[in-house]
CSV table of C-alpha atoms and ligand atoms in Angstrom, one decimal:
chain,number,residue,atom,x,y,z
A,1360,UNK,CA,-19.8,2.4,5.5
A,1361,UNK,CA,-22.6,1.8,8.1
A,1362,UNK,CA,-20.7,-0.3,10.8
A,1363,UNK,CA,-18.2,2.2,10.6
A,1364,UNK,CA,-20.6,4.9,11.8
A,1365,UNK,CA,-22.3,2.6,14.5
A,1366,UNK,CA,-20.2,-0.4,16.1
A,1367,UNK,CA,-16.7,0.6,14.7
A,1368,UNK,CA,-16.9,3.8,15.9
A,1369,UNK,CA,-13.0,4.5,17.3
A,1370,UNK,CA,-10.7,7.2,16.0
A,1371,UNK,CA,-8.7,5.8,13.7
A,1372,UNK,CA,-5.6,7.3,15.6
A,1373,UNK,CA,-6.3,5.6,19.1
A,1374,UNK,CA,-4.1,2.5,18.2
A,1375,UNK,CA,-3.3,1.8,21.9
A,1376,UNK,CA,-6.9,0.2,22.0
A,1377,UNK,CA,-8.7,-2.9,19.9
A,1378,UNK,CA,-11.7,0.1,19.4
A,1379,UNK,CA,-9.2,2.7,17.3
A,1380,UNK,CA,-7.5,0.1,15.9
A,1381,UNK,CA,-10.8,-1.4,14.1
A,1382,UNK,CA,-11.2,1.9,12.0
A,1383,UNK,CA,-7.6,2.5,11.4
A,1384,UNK,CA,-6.9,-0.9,9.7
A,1385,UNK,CA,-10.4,-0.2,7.6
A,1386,UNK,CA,-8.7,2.9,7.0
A,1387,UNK,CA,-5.6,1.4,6.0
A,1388,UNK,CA,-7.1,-1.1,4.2
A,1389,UNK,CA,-8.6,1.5,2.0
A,1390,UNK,CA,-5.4,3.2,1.4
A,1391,UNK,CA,-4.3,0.2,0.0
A,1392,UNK,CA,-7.0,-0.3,-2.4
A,1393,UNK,CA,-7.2,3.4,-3.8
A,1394,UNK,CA,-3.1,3.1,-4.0
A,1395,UNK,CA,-3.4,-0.2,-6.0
A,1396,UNK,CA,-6.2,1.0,-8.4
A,1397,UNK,CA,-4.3,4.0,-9.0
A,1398,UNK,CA,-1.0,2.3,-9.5
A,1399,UNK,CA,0.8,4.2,-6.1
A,1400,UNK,CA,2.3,3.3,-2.7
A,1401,UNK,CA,0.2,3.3,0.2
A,1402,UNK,CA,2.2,5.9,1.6
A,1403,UNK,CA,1.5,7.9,-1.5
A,1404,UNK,CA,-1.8,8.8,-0.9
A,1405,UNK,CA,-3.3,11.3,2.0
A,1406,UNK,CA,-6.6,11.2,2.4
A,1407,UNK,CA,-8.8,14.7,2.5
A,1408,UNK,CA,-12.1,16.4,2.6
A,1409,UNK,CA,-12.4,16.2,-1.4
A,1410,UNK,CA,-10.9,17.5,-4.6
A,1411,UNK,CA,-11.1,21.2,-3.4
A,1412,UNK,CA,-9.0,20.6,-0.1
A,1413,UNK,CA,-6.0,18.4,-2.4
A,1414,UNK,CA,-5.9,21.1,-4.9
A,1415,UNK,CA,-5.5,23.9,-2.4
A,1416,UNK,CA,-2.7,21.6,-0.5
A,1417,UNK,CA,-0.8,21.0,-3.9
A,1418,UNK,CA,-0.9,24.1,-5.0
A,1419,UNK,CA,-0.2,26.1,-1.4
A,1420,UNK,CA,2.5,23.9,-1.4
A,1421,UNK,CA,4.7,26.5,-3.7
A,1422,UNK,CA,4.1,29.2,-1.5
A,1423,UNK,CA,7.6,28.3,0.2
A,1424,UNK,CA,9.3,28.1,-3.0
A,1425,UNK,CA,7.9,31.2,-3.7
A,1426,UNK,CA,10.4,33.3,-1.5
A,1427,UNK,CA,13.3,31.9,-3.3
A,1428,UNK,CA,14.2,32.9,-7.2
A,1429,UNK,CA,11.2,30.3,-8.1
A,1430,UNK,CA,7.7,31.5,-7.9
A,1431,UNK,CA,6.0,31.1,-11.1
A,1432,UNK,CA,3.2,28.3,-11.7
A,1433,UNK,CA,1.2,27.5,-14.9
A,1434,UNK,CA,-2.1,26.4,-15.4
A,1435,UNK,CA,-4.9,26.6,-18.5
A,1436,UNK,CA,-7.8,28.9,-18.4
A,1437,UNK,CA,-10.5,26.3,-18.8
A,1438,UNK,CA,-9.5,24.4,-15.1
A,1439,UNK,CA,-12.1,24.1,-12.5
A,1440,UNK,CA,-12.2,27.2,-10.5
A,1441,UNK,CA,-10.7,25.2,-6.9
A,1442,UNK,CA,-7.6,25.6,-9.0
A,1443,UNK,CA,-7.9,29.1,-10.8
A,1444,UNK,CA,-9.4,30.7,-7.3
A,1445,UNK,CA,-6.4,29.4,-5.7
A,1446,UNK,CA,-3.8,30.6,-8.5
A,1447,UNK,CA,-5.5,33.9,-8.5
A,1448,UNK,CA,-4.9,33.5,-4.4
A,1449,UNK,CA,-1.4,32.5,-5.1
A,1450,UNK,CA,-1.0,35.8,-7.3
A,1451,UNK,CA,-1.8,38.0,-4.3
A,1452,UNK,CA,1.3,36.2,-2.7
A,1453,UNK,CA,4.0,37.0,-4.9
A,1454,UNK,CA,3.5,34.2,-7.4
A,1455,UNK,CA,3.4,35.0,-10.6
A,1456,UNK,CA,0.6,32.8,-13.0
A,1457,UNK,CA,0.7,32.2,-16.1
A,1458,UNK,CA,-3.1,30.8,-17.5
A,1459,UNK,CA,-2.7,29.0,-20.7
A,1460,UNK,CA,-4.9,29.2,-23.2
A,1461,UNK,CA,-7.2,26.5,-25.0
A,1462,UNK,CA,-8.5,26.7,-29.0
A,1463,UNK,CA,-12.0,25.9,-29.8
A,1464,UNK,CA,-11.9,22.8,-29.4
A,1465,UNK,CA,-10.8,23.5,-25.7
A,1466,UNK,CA,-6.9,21.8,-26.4
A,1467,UNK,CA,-3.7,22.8,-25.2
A,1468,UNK,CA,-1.0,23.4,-27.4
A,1469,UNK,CA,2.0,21.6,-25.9
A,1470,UNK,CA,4.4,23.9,-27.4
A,1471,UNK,CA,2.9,26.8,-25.9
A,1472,UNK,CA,3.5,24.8,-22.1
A,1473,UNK,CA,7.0,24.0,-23.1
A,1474,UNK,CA,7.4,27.7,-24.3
A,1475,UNK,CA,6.0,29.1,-21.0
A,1476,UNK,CA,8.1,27.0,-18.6
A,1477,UNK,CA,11.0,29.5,-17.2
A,1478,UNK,CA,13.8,29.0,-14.7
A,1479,UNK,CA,11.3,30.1,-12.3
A,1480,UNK,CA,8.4,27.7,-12.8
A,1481,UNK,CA,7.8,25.5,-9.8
A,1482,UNK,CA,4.7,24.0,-10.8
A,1483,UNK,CA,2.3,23.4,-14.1
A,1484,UNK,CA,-1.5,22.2,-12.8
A,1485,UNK,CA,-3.1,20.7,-15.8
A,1486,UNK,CA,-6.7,18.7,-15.5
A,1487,UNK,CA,-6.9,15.2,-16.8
A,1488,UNK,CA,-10.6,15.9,-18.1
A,1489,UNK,CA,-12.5,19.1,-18.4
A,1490,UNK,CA,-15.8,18.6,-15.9
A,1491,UNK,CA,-17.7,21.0,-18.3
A,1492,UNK,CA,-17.1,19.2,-21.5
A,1493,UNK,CA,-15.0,16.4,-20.9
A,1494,UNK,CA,-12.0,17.3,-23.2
A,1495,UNK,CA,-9.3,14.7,-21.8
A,1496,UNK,CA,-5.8,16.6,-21.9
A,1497,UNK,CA,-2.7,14.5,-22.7
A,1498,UNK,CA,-1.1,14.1,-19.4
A,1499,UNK,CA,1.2,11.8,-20.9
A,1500,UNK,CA,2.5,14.5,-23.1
A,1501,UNK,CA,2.4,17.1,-20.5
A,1502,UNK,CA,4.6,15.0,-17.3
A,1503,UNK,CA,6.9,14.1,-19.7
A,1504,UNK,CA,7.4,17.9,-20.5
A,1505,UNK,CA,7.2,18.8,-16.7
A,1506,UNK,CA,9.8,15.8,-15.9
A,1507,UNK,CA,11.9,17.0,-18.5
A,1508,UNK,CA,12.1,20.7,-17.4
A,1509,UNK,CA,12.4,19.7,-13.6
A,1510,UNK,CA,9.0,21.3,-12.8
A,1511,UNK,CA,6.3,19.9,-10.5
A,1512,UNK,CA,3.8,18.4,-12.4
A,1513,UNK,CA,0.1,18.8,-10.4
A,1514,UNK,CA,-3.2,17.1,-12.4
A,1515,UNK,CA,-6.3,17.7,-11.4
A,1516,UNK,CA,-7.8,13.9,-11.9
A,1517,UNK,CA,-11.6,14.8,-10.1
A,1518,UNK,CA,-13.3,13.9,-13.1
A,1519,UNK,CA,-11.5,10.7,-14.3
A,1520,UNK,CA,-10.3,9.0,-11.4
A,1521,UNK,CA,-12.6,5.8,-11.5
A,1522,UNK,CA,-13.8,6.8,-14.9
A,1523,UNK,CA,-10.6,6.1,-17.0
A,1524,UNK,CA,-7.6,3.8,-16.4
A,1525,UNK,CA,-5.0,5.7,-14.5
A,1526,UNK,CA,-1.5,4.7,-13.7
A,1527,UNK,CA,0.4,6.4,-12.1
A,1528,UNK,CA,3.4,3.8,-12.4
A,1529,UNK,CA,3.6,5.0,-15.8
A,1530,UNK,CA,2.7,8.8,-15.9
A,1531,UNK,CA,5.0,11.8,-14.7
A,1532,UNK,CA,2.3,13.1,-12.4
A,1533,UNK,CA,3.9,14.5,-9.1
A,1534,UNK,CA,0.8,15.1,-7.3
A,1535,UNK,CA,-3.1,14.3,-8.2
A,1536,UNK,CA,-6.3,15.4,-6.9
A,1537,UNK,CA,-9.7,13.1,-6.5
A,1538,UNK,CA,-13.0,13.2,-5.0
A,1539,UNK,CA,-14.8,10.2,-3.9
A,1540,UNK,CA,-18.4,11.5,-4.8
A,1541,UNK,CA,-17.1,11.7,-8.4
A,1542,UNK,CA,-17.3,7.9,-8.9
A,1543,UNK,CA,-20.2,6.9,-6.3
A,1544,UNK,CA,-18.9,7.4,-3.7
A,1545,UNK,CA,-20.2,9.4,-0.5
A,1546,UNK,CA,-19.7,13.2,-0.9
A,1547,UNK,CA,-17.2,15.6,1.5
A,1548,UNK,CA,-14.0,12.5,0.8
A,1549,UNK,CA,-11.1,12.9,-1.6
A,1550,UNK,CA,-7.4,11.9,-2.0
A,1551,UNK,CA,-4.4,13.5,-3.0
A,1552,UNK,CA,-1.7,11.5,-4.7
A,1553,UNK,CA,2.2,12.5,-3.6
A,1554,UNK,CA,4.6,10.7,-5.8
A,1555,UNK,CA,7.3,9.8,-3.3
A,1556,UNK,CA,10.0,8.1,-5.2
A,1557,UNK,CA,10.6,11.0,-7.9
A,1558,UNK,CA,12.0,14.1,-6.4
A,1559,UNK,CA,9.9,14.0,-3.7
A,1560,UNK,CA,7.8,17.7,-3.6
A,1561,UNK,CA,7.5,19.3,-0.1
A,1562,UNK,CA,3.6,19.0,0.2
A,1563,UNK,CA,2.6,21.8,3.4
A,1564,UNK,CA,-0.4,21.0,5.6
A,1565,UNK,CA,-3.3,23.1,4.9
A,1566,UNK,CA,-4.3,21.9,7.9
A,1567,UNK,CA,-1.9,21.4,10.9
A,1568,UNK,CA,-3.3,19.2,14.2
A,1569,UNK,CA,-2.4,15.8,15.5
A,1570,UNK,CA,0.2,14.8,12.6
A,1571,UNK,CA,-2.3,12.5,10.6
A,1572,UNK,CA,-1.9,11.5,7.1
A,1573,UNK,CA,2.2,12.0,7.7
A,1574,UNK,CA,1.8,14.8,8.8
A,1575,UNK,CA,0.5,16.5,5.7
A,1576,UNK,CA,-3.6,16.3,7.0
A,1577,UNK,CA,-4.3,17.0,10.4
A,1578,UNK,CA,-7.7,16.0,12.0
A,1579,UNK,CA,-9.3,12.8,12.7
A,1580,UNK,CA,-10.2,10.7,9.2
A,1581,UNK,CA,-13.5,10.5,8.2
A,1582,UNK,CA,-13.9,7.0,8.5
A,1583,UNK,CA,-17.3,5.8,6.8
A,1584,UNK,CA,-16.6,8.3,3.6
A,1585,UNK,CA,-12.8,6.4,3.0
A,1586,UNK,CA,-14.2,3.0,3.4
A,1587,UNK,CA,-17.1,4.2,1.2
A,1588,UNK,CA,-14.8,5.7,-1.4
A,1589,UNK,CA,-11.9,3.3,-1.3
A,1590,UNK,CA,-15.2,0.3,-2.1
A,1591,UNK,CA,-16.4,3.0,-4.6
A,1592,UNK,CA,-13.4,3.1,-6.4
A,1593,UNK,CA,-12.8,-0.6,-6.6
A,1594,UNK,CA,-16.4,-0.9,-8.1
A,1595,UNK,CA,-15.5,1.5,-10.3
A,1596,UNK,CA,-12.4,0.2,-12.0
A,1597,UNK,CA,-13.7,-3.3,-12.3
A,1598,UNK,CA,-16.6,-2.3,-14.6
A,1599,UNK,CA,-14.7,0.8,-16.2
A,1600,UNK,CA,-14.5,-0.8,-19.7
A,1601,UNK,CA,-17.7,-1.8,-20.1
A,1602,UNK,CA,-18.9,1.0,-18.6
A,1603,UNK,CA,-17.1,3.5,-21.0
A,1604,UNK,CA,-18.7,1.6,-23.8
A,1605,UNK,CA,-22.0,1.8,-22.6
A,1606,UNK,CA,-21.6,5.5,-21.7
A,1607,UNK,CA,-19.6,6.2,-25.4
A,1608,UNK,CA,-22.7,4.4,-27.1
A,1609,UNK,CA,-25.1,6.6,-25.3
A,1610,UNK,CA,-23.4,10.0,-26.2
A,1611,UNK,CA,-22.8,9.0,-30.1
A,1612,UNK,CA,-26.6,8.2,-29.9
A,1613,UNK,CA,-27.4,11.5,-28.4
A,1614,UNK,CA,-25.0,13.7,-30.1
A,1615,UNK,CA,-26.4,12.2,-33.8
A,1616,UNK,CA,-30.0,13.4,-32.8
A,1617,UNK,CA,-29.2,16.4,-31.7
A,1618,UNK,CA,-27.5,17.3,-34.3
A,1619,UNK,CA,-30.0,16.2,-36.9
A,1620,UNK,CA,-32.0,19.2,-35.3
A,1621,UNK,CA,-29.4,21.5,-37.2
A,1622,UNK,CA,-27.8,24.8,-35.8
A,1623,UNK,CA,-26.0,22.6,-32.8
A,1624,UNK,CA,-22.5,22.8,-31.8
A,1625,UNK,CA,-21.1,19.6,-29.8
A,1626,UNK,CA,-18.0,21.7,-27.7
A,1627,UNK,CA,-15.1,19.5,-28.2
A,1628,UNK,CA,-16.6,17.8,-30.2
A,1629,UNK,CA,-13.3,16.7,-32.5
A,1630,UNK,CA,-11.8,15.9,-29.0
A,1631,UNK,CA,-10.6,12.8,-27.1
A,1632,UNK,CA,-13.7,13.3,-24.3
A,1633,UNK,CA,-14.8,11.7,-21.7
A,1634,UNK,CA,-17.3,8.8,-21.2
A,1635,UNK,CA,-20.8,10.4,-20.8
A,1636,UNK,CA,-20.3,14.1,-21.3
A,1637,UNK,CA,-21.8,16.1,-24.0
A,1638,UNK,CA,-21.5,19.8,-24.0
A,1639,UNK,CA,-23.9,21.1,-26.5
A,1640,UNK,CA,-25.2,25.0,-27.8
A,1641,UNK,CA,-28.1,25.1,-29.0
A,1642,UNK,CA,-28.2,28.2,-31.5
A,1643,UNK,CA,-30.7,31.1,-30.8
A,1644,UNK,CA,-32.1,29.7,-27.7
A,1645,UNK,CA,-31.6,32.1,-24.4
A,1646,UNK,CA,-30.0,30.3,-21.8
A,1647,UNK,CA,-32.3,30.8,-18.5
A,1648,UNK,CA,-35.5,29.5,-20.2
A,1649,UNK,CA,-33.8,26.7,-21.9
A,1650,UNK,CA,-32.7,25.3,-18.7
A,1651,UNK,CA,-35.5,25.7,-17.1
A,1652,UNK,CA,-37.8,24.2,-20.1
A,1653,UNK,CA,-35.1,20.9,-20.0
A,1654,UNK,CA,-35.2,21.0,-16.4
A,1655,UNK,CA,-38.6,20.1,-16.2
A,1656,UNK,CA,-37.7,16.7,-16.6
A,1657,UNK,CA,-33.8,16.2,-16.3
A,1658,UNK,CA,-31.3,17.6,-14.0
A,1659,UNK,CA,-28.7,19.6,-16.2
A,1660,UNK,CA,-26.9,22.9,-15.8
A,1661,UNK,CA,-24.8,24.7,-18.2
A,1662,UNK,CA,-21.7,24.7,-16.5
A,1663,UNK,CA,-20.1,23.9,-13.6
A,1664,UNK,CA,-22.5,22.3,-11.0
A,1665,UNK,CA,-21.0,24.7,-8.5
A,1666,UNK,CA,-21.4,28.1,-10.7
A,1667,UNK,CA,-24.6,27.4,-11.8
A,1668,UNK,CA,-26.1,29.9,-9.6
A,1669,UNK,CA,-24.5,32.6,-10.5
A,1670,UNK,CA,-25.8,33.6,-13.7
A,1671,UNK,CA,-22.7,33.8,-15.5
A,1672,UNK,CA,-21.0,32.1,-19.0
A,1673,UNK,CA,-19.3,29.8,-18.3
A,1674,UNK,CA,-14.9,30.5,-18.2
A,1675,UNK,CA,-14.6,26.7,-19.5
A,1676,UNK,CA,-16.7,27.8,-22.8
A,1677,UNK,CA,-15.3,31.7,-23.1
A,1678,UNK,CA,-11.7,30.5,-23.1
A,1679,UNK,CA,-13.0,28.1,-25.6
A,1680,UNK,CA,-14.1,31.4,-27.9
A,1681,UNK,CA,-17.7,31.0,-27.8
A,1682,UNK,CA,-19.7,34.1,-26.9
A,1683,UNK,CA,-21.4,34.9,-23.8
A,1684,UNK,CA,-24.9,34.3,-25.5
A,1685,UNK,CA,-24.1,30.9,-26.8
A,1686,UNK,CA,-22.0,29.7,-23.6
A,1687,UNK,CA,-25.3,30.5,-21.9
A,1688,UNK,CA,-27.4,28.4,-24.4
A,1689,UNK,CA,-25.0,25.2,-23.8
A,1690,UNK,CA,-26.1,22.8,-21.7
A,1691,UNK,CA,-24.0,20.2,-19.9
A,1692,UNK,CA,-25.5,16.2,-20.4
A,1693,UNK,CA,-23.8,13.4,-18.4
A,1694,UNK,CA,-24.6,9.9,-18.4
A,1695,UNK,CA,-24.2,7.6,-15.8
A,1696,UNK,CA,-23.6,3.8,-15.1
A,1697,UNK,CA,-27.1,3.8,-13.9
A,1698,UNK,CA,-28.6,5.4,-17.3
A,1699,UNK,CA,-31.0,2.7,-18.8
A,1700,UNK,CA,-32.0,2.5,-22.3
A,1701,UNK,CA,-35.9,4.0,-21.5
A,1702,UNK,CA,-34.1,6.8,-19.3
A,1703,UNK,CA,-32.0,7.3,-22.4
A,1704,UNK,CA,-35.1,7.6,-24.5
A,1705,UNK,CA,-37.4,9.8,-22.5
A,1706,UNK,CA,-34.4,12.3,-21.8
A,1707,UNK,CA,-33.6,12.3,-25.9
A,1708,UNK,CA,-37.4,12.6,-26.7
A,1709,UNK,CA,-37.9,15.4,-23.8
A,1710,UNK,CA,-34.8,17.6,-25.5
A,1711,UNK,CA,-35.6,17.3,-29.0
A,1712,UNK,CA,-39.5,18.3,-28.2
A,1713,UNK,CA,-37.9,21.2,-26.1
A,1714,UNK,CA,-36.2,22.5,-28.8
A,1715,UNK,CA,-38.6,22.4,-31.2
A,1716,UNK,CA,-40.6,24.3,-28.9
A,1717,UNK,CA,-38.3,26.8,-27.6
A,1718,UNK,CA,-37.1,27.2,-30.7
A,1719,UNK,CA,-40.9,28.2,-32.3
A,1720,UNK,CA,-41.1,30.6,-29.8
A,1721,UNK,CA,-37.8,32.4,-30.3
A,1722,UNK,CA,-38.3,35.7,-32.4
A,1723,UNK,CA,-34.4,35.3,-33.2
A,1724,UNK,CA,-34.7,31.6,-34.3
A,1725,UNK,CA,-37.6,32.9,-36.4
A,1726,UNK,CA,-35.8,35.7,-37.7
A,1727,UNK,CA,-32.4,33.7,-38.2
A,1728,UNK,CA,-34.5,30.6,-40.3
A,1729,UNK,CA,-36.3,33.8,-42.4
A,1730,UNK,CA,-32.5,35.1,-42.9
A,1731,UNK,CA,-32.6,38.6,-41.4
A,1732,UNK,CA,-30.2,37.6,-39.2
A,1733,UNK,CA,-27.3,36.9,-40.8
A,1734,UNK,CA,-25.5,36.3,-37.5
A,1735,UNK,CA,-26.8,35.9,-34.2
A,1736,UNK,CA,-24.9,38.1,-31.9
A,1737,UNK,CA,-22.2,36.3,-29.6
A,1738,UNK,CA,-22.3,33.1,-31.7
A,1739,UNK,CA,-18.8,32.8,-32.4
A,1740,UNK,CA,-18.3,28.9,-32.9
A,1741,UNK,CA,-18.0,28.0,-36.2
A,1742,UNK,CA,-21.6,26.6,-37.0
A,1743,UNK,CA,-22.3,22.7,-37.8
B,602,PLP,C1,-12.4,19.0,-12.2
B,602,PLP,C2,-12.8,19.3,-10.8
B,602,PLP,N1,-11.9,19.7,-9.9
B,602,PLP,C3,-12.3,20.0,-8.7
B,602,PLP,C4,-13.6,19.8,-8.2
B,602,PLP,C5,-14.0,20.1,-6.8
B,602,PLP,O1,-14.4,18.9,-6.2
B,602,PLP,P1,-15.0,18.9,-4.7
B,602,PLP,O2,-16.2,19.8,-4.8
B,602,PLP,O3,-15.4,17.4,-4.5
B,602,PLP,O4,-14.0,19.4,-3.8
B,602,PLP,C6,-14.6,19.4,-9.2
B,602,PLP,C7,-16.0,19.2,-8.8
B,602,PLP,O5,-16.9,19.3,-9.6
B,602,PLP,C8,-14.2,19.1,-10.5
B,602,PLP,O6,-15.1,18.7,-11.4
């Protein structure tokens, strides 16, 4: 990234002189990686300010449609807020929403999405993986169920793009959404994928300007964050297997510990999941101080990074059926490539003696071991 912040400094657009042209054939090159990783045309990817910006462009997108007869889109209640804010957005519009449900396990039932598809649906906007617990949704299933019914298929792919194969050669995705920071690389860069050869979809600018990115993104590319991304991604994908492996092994280690301390619910647990995430509730425990007591030493929240702050359960674990108490006392774990074996071990050690702790403190653990409580209020997950 650095020379393209210091000597190859040129606007990517100024092709008339050798100084543009350096950064738009880095940029170009980097299109060409991300599409070949991904399985897509070059043309088939516009690059953006993150995840947040491609999911407000796909889904803003049916805001056209939406003064014709067609105006309905569908998503699932446990997707990342960029997309339920801008549904909710949509709403205001004139579109009408229709938020799937998930069961306790946080899966969609694919009969209910081909039940909810109407003559009016323009678009369904399904995850790939769940960022809170890392339930991977079929999106096989799913496209081929959008494809059939002529409806725009949108995925969300923030959280598995560079985690989990992805082609898109072979998947009836119509539009995707990435961020670079999600796989290494540099923050405040994303991607959005436009498949171009079925049905194209009319994708609107959020942002109108000078007519980059085909005219779908205006404003001059941030240079440095696609190169960074784009040799992110690449790094990514070439140690993705034995990455996943390592990261699997580390969560199956963590997950049979933790549950050897008894009255522990993995969410999702029965799930297909992604490497490195474990969503656990611990029972009894009060959320603040057990985040604050694991926090002394890790770095974990019990939701989304980006609502952590604001004090409430999380949506991902109430649509799952789990009470407000108990979606407070879950806490979010992910692994990394970077974890190493005495990380892995001091983190393990620091939770279990947190626990223990926490959990001699607690009048209601107490009370619950003694049997006066025969149910702790807002536990509603069937216990392990
Ligand atoms: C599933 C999912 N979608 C969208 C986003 C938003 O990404 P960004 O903040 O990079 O725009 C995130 C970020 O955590 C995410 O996990």
């Amino acid at each position: 990234m650095w020379p393209y912040m210091t000597t190859h400094y040129g606007s990517p657009s100024a092709i008339v002189h050798s100084f543009g042209r350096a950064a738009g054939s880095a940029v170009d090159h980097s299109r060409q990686t991300i599409a070949r990783l991904l399985h897509a045309a070059e043309e088939e990817i516009v690059f953006t300010s993150g995840a947040t910006e491609s999911v407000n462009t796909a889904l803003k997108s049916i805001l056209p449609a939406a003064s014709t007869a067609r105006h309905h889109i569908i998503t699932c209640a446990t997707e990342h807020s960029a997309v339920l804010e801008v549904c909710r957005e949509l709403e205001t519009k004139g579109c009408a929403v229709t938020i799937l449900p998930v069961n306790h396990e946080g899966a969609l039932d694919l009969n209910q999405l081909r039940d909810a598809i109407t003559k009016d649906t323009v678009m369904v906007a399904i995850m790939h993986a769940n960022n809170e617990t890392g339930v991977i949704h079929d999106v096989k299933s799913i496209g081929d169920i959008c494809r059939d019914a002529g409806v725009v298929f949108f995925c969300d792919a923030t959280q598995t793009v560079g985690k989990l194969p992805i082609d898109l050669q072979a998947l009836n995705i119509d539009l995707l959404a990435f961020s670079g920071h999600k796989f290494y690389g540099p923050k405040g860069v994303g991607g959005l994928y436009i498949n171009k050869k079925h049905r194209p979809f009319h994708v609107m600018p959020l942002l109108h300007g000078g007519g980059q990115e085909y005219g779908i993104r205006g404003g001059t590319l941030n240079v440095p964050g696609i190169v960074g991304m784009a040799n992110a991604l690449e790094f990514a994908v070439q140690d993705m297997v034995s990455h996943q492996e390592q990261m699997d092994a580390l969560v199956a280690a963590f997950e049979i510990s933790l549950l050897e301390l008894g009255d522990v619910v993995i969410n999702g647990q029965q799930m297909n999941r992604l490497p490195g995430v474990s969503s656990i509730s611990f029972r009894c425990l009060e959320g603040p101080p057990l985040l604050s007591k694991l926090n002394e030493l890790l770095c974990v929240s019990s939701g989304a990074a980006c609502s952590s702050a604001t004090g409430k359960p999380s949506h991902v674990l109430v649509a799952m059926g789990l009470g407000d108490q108990q979606a407070m006392a879950t806490v979010r774990f992910s692994f990394g490539r970077f974890t190493s074996t005495d990380d892995f071990n001091k983190a393990l050690n620091h939770v279990i003696s947190s626990i223990r702790q926490l959990r001699e403190e607690s009048m209601t653990w107490q009370l619950f071991k003694k049997g006066n409580l025969e149910r702790v209020p807002g536990w509603h997950h069937p216990a392990s």
